CSV table of C-alpha atoms in Angstrom, one decimal:
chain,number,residue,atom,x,y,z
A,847,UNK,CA,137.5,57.2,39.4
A,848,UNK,CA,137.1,60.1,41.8
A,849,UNK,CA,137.1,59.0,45.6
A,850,UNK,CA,134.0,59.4,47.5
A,851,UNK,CA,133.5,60.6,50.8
A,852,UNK,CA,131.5,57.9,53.1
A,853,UNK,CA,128.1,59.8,53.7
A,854,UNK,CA,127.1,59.4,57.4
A,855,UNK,CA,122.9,59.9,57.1
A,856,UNK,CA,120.3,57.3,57.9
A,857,UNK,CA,119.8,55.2,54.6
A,858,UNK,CA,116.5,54.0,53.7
A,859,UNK,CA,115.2,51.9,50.4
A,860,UNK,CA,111.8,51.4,49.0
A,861,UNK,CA,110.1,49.8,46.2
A,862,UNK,CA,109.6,52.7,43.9
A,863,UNK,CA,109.0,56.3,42.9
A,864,UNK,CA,106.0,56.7,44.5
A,865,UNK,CA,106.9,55.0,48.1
A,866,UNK,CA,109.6,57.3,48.3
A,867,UNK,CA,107.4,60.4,47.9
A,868,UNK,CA,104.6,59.0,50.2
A,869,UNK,CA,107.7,58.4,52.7
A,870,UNK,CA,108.5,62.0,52.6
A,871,UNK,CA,105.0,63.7,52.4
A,872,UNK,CA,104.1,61.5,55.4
A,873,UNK,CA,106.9,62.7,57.8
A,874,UNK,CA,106.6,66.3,56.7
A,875,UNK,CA,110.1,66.3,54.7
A,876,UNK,CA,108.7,67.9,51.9
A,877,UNK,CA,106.8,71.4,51.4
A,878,UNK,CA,104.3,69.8,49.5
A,879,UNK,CA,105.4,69.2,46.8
A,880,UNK,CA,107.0,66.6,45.2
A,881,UNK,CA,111.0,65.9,45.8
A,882,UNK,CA,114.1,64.5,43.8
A,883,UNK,CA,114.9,61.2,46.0
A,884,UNK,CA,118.4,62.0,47.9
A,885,UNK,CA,120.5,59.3,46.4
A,886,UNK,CA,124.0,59.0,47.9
A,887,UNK,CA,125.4,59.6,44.0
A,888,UNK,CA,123.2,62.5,43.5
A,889,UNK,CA,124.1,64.2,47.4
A,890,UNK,CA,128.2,63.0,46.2
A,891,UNK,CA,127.9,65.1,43.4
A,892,UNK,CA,126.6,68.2,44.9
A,893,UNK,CA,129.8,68.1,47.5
A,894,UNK,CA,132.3,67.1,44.9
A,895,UNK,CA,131.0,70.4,42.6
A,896,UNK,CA,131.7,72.1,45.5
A,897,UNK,CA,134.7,70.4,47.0
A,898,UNK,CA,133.2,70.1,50.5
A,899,UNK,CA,133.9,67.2,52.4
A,900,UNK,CA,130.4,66.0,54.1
A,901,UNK,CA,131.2,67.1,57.3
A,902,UNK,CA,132.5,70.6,56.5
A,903,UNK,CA,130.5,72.9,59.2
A,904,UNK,CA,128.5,75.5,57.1
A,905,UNK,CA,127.9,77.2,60.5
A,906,UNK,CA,125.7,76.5,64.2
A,907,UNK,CA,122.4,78.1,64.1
A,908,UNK,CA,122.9,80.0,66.6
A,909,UNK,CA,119.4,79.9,69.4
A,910,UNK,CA,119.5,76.1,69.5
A,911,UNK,CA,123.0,75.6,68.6
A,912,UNK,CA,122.5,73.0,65.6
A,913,UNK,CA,125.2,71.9,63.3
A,914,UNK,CA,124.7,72.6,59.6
A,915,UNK,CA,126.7,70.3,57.9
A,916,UNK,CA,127.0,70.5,54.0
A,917,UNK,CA,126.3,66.4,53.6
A,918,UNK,CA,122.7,67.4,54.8
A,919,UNK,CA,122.4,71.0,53.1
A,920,UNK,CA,123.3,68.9,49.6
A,921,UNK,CA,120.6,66.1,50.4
A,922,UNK,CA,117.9,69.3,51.0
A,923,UNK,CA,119.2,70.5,47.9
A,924,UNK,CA,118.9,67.8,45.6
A,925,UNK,CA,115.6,66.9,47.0
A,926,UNK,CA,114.7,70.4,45.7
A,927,UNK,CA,115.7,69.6,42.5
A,928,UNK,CA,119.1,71.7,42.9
A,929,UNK,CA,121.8,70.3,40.3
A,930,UNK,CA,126.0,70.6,41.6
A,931,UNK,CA,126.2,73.6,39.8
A,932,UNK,CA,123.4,74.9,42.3
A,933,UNK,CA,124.7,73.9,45.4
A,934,UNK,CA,127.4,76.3,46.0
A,935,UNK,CA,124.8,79.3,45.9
A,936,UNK,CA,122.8,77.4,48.5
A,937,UNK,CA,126.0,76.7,50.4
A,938,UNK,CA,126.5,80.8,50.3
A,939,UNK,CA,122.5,81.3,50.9
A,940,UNK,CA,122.6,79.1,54.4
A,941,UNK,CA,126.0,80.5,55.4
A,942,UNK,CA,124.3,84.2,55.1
A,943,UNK,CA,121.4,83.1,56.8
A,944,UNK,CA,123.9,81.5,59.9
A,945,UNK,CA,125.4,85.3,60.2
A,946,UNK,CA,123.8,86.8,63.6
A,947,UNK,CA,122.7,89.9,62.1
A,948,UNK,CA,120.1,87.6,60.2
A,949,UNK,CA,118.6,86.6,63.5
A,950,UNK,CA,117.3,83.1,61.9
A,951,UNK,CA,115.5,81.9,64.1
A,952,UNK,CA,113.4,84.8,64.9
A,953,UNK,CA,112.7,85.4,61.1
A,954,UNK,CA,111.7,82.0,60.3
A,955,UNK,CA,109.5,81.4,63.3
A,956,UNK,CA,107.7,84.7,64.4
A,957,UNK,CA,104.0,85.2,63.4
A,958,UNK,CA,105.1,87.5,60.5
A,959,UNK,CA,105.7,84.8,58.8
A,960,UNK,CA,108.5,86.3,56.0
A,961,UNK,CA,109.7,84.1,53.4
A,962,UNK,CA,113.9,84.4,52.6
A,963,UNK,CA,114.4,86.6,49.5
A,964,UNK,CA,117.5,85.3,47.6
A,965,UNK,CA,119.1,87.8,45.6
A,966,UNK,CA,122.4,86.0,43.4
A,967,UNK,CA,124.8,88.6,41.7
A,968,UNK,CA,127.8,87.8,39.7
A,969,UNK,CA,129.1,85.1,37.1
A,970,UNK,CA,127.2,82.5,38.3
A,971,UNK,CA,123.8,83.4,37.0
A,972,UNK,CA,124.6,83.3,33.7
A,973,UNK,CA,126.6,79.7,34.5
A,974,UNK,CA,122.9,79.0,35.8
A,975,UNK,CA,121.6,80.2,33.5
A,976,UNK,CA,119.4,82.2,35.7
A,977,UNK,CA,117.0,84.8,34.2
A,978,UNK,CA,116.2,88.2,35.6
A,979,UNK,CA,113.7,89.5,32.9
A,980,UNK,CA,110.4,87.7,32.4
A,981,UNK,CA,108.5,87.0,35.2
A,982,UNK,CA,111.2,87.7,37.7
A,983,UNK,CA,109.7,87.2,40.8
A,984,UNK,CA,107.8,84.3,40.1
A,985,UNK,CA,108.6,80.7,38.5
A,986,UNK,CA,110.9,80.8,35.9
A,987,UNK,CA,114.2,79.1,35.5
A,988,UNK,CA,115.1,76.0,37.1
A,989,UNK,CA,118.3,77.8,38.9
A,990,UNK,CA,116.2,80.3,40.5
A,991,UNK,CA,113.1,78.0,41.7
A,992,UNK,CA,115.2,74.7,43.0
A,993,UNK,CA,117.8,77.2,45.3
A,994,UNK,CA,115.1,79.0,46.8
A,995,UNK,CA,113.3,75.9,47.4
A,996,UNK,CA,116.4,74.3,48.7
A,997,UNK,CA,116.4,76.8,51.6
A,998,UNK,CA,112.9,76.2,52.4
A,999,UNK,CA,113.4,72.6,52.7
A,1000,UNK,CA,116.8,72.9,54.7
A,1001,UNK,CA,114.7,75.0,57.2
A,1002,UNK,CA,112.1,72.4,57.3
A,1003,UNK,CA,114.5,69.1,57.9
A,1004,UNK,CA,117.4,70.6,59.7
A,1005,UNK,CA,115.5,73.2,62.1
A,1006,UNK,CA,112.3,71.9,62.0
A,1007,UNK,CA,110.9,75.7,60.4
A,1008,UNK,CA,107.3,73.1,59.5
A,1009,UNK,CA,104.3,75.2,59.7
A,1010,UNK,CA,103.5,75.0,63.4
A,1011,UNK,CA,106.1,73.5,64.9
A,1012,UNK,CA,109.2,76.2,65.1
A,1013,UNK,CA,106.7,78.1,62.0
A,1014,UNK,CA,104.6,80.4,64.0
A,1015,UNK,CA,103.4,82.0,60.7
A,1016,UNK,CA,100.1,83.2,60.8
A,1017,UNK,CA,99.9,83.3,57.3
A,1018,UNK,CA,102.5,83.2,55.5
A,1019,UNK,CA,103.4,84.2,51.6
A,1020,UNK,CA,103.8,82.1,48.6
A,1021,UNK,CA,107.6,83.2,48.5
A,1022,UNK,CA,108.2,80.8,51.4
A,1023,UNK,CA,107.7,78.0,48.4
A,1024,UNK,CA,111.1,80.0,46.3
A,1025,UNK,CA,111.7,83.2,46.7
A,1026,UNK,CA,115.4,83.5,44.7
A,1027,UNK,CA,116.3,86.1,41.6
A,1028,UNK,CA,118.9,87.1,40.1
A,1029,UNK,CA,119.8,90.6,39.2
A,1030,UNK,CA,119.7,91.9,35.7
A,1031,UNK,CA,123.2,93.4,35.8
A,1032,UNK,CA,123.9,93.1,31.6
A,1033,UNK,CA,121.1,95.4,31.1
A,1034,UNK,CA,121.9,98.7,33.5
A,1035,UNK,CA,125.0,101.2,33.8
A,1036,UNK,CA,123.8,100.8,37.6
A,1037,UNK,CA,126.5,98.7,39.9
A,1038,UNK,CA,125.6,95.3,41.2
A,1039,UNK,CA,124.0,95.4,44.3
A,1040,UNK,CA,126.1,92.7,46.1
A,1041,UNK,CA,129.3,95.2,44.7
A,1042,UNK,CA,127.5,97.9,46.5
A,1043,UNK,CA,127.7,95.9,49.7
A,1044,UNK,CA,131.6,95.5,49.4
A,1045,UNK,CA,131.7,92.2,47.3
A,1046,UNK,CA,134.5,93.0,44.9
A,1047,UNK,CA,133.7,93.2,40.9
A,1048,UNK,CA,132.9,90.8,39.4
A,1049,UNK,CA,132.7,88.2,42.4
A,1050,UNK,CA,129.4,85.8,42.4
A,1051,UNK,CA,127.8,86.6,45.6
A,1052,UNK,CA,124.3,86.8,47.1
A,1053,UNK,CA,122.2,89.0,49.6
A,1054,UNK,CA,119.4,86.8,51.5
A,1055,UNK,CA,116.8,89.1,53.7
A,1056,UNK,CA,113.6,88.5,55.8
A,1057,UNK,CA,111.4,89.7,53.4
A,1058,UNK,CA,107.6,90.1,53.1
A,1059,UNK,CA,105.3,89.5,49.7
A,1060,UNK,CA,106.2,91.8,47.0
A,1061,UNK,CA,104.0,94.4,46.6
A,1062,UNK,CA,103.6,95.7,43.0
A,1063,UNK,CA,103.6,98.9,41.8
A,1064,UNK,CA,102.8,100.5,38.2
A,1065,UNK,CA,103.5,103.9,36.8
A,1066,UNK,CA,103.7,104.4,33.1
A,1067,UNK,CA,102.6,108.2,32.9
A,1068,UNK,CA,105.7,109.8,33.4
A,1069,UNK,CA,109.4,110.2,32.8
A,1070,UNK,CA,110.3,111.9,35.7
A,1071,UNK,CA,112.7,109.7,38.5
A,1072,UNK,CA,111.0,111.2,41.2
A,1073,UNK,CA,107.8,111.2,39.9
A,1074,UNK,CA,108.3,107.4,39.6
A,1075,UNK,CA,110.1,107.3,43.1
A,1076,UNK,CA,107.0,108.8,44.6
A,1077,UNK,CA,104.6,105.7,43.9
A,1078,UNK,CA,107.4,103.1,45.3
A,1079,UNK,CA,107.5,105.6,48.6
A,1080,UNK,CA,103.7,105.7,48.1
A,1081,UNK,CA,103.9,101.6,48.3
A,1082,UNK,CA,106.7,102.1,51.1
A,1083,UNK,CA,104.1,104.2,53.3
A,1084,UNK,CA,101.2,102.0,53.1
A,1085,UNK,CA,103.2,99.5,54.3
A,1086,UNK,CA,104.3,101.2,57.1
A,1087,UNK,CA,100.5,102.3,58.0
A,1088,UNK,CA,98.8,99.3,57.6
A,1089,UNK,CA,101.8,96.5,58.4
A,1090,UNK,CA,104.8,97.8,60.4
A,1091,UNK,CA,106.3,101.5,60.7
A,1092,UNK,CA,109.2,100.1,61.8
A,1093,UNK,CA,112.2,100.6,59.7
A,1094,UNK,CA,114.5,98.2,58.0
A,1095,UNK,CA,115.8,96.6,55.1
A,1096,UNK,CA,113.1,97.5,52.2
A,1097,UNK,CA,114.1,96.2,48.4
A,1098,UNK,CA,112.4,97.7,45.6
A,1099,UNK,CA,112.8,95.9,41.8
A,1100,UNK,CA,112.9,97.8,39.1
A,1101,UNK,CA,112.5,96.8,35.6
A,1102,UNK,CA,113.8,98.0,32.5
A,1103,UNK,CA,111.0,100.3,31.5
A,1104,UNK,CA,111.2,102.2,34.6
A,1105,UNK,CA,115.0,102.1,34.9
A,1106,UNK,CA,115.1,103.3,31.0
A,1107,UNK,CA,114.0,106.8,32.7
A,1108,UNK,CA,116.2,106.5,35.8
A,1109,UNK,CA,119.3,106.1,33.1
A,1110,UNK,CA,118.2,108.9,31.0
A,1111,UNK,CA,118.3,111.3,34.0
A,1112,UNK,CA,121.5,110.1,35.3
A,1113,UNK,CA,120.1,109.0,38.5
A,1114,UNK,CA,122.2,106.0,40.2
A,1115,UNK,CA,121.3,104.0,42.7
A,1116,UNK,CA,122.4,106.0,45.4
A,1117,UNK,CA,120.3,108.9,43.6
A,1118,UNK,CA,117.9,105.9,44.4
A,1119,UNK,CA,118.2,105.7,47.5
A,1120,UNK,CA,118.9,109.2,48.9
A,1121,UNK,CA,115.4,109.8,47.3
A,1122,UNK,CA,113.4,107.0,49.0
A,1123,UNK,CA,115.5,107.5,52.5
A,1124,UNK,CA,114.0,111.1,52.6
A,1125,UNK,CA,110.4,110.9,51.7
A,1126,UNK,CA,109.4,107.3,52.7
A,1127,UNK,CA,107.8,108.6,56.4
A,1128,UNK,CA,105.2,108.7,58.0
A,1129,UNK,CA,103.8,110.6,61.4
A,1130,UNK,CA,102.5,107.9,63.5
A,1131,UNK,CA,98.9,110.1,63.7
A,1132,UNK,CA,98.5,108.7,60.5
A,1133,UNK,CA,97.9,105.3,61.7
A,1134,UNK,CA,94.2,106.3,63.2
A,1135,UNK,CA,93.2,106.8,59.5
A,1136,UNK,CA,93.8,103.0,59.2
A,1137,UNK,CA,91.9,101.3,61.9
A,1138,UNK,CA,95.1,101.5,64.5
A,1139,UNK,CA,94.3,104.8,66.8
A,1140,UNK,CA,94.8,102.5,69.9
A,1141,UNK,CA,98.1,102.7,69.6
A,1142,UNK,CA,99.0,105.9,68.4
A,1143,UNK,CA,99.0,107.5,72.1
A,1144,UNK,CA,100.5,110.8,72.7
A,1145,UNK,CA,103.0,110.5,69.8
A,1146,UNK,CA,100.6,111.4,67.2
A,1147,UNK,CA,103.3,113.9,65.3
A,1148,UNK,CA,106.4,111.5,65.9
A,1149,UNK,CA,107.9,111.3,62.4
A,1150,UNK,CA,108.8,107.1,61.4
A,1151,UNK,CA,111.6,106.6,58.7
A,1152,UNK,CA,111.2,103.1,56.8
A,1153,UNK,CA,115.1,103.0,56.3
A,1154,UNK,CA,117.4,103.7,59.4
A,1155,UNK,CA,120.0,105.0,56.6
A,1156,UNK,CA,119.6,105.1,52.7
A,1157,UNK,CA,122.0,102.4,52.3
A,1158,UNK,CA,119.0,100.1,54.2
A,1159,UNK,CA,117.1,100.3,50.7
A,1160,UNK,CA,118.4,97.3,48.3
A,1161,UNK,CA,117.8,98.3,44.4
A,1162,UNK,CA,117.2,95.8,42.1
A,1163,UNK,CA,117.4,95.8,38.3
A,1164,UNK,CA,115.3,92.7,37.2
A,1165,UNK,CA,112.0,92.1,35.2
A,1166,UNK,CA,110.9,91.9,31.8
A,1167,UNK,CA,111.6,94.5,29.1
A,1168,UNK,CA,108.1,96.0,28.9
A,1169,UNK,CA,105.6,97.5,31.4
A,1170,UNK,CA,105.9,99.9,33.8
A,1171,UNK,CA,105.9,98.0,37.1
A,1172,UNK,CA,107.8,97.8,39.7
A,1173,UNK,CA,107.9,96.3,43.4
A,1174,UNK,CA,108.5,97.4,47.0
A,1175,UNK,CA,109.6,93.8,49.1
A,1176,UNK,CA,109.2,94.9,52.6
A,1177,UNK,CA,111.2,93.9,55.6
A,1178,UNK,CA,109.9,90.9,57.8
A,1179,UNK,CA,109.7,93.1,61.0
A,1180,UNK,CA,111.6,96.6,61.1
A,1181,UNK,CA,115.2,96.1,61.6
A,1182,UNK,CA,115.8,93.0,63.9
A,1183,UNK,CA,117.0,90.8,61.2
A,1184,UNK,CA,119.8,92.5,58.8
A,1185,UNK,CA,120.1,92.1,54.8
A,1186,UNK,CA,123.1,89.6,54.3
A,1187,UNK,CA,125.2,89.5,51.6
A,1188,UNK,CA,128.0,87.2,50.9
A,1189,UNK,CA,130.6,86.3,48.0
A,1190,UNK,CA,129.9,82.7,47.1
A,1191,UNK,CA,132.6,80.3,48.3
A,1192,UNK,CA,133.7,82.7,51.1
A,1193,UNK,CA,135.0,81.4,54.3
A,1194,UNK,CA,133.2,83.6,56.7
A,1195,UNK,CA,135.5,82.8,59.6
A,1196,UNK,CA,138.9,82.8,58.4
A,1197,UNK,CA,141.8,84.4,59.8
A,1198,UNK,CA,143.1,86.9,56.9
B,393,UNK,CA,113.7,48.9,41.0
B,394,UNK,CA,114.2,49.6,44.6
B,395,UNK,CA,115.4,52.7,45.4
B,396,UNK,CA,117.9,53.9,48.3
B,397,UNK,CA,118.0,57.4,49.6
B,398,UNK,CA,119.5,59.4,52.2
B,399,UNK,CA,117.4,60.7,55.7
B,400,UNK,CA,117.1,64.7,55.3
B,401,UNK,CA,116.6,65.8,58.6
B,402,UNK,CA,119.3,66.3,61.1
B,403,UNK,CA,119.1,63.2,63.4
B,404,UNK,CA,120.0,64.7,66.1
B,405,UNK,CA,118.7,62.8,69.2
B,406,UNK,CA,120.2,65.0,71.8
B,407,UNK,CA,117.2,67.3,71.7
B,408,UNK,CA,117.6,71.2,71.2
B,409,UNK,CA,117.3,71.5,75.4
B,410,UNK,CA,116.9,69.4,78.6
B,411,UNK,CA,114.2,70.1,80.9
B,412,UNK,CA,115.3,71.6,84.1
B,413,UNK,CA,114.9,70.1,87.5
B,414,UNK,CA,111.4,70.3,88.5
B,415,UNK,CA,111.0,72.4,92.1
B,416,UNK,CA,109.4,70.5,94.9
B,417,UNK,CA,107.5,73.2,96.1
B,418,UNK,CA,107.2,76.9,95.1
B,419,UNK,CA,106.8,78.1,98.9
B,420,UNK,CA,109.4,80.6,99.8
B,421,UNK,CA,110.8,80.7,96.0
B,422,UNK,CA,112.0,83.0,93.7
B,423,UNK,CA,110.8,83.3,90.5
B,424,UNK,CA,112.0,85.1,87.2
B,425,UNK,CA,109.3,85.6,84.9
B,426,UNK,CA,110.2,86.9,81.0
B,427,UNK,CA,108.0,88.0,78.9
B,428,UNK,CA,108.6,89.3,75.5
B,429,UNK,CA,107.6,92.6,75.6
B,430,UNK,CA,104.2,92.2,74.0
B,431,UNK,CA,101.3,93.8,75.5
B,432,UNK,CA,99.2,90.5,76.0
B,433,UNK,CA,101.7,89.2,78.2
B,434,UNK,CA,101.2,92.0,80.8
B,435,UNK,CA,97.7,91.2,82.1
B,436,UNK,CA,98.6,87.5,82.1
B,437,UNK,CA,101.7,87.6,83.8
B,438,UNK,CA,99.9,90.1,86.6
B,439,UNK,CA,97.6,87.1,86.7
B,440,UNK,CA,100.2,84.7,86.3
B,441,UNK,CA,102.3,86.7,89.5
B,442,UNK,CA,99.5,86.9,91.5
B,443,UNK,CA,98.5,83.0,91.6
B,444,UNK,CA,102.0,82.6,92.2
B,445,UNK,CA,102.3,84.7,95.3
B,446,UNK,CA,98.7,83.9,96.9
B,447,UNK,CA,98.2,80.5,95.8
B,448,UNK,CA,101.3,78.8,95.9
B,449,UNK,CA,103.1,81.2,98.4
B,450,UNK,CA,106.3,82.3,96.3
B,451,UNK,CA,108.2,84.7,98.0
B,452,UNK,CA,109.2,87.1,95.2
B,453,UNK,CA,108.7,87.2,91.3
B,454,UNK,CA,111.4,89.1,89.3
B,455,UNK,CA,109.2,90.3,85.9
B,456,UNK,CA,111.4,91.1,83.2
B,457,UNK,CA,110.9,92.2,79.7
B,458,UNK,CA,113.0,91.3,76.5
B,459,UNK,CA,114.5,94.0,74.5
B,460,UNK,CA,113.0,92.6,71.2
B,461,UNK,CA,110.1,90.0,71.1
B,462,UNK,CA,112.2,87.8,68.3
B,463,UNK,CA,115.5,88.0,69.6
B,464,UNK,CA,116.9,85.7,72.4
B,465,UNK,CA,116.5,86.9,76.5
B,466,UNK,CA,119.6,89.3,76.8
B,467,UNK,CA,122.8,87.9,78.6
B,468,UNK,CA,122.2,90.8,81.2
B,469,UNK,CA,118.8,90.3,81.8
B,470,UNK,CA,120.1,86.6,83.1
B,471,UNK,CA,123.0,87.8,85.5
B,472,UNK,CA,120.8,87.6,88.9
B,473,UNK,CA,120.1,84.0,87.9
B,474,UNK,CA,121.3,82.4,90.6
B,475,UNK,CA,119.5,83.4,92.9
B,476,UNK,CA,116.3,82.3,91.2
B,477,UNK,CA,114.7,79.0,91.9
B,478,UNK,CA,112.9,78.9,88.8
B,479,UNK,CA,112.2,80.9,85.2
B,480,UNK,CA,109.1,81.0,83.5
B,481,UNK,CA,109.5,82.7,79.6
B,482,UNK,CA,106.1,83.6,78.4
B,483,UNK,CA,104.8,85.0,74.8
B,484,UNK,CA,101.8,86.9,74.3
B,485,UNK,CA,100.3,88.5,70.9
């Protein structure tokens, strides 16, 4: 028999199924759904998949200095509905998150109210068995919906992110439920986008971001890459006009009809991106046509980039196989809080 | 079948910050104000300075303005500290 770490949290015990739900809905531990009960067996298992003792420091967030410890990650996570398998990608998710270019605590309690997009690269989605076709960016596979979820709750229980206490959100998207895919990499010549961010082949990693709602596109009229590029720069500059001009991280998804002509013209995701980073702008005149000439002073013909540099856009093979859609996931608020990516199981802080 | 389960939330019962030693008067004191750089915070801090100075006699009140409104006050911002009596951070949308 394996031994078992003593697990230092609060115990509680309750007649049945249902108590232990009204407990949790009644103290806001829960998102409003319904959650898997935390049994010490069920938290033991997540830290022995994962071989963390239930004290290992996953990191300080870093405003109010609280510990993160992976005993109370895993009990988020199985109240999710995460299995062991799962819990190391949370493990990597949170750890991303704690990295100061995230800025945590400004993303996940300013008025913006962003969800975190969770994007997983590597090995480990197929272990998961996570899909990246059908219905990518909504509820899918069990993998995909319980980690996202898993970050949510861990927000709500270990940094109180509830909906007005440290949430500020005004209103919020539905990707704060889950917002977690994985990326199609079995079906493009294009490179993984956590290897394009220095996570070596091959490695499972994942990229978490302040993100917005997605915002779908659809072109199905043409072949032409920049043709196609122009209506997710299109997307790009209405968000700039009538949400932030502010640049940052923006992702765009693109599925395999749409990346069927991207392949067929040779164009790579730097192609991708060198495209976007040049003709998503705007001149700020251009927000008077939308209802904001207040502000647009005596800087009418100031030119606004939505990516600081081309390597700010994050390209994203996923969807089904058919229809020409696409999506443009904006950044929470310009470029105070940095894309993250991290290889899963990496120590973030050890000496080399 | 009763079940047992394991408290989610980080029990911490240190609190995330102590409150700092109330002032017995504001009369001759100095006092930081830091807003976040929004623009509703500039009419209600002028408010805000001026009951300060004519109602409760303060003798100076250092405005200063984040760098980013999401972002924690910057460490340089802070380095006249102190020789403030008392801080007041303010948001405004």
């Amino acid at each position: 028999m394996t031994h078992r770490h003593t697990l230092s949290s609060k115990r509680y015990c309750l007649d049945d199924i249902s108590a232990v739900q009204e407990w949790f809905h009644s103290r806001q531990w829960s998102d409003g759904l319904p959650v898997v009960p935390p049994t010490e067996a069920l938290v033991g298992d997540c830290l022995e998949w994962a071989l963390l003792a239930p004290d290992h420091l996953i990191g300080v967030e870093p405003v109010r200095t609280r510990l993160i410890t992976a005993e109370k990650v895993a009990i988020n996570a199985v109240m999710a509905g995460c299995l062991p398998m799962h819990f190391p990608v949370v493990v990597a998710a949170i750890t991303a998150m704690l990295q100061d270019p995230f800025v945590l605590h400004g993303a996940t309690a300013s008025t913006g109210g962003c969800a975190v997009l969770i994007v997983v690269n590597g090995p480990v989605r197929r272990e998961l068995g996570m899909d990246a076709t059908f219905n990518a960016l909504g509820p899918g596979d069990r993998a995909s919906t319980a980690i996202g979820r898993a970050i949510r709750l861990v927000l709500y229980n270990l940094l109180d992110v509830r909906p007005g206490q440290v949430d500020r959100s005004t209103l919020g998207h539905p990707g704060k439920l889950s917002y977690c895919l994985a990326e199609d990499e079995e079906n493009t010549p294009w490179l993984p986008l956590a290897e394009e961010r220095n996570v070596p082949e091959h490695a499972s990693a994942v990229t978490v971001m302040a993100a917005g709602a997605p915002r779908q596109i659809m072109n199905e009229w043409t072949t032409d890459p920049t043709a196609l590029l122009d209506t997710f720069v299109a997307e790009m500059k209405a968000c700039m006009r009538h949400y932030s001009i502010w640049p940052g991280n923006y992702a765009i998804v693109v599925p395999p009809q749409l990346r069927a002509h991207f392949d067929a013209a040779g164009w790579s995701k730097a192609d991708i991106r060198n495209y976007v980073f040049e003709h998503a702008r705007v001149r700020r005149s251009e927000w008077a046509e939308c209802g904001k000439g207040a502000v647009v002073g005596d800087k009418g013909e100031r030119e606004h980039a939505a990516l600081p540099s081309p390597e700010h856009l994050l390209v994203i093979a996923a969807g089904g196989p058919a229809g020409g859609f696409g999506a443009v996931i904006p950044p929470w608020f310009g470029r105070t809080s940095q894309a993250v990516t991290l290889a899963i199981g990496a120590c973030v802080d050890c000496e080399v | 079948m009763s079940i047992e389960f394991l408290d989610p939330t980080h029990e911490d019962a240190r609190g995330d910050f102590a409150l700092a030693p109330r002032l017995e008067t504001l009369s001759g004191a100095v006092v930081a104000v830091v807003s976040n750089g929004k623009k509703g915070t500039i009419p209600f801090f002028d408010a805000f300075e001026r009951e300060l100075v004519e109602t409760y006699r303060v003798a100076e009140v250092v405005r200063m303005t984040k760098g980013n409104y999401s972002t924690p006050v910057e460490p340089e911002l802070l380095d006249e500290a102190s020789r403030w009596n008392a801080l007041v951070a303010g948001i405004g949308d």
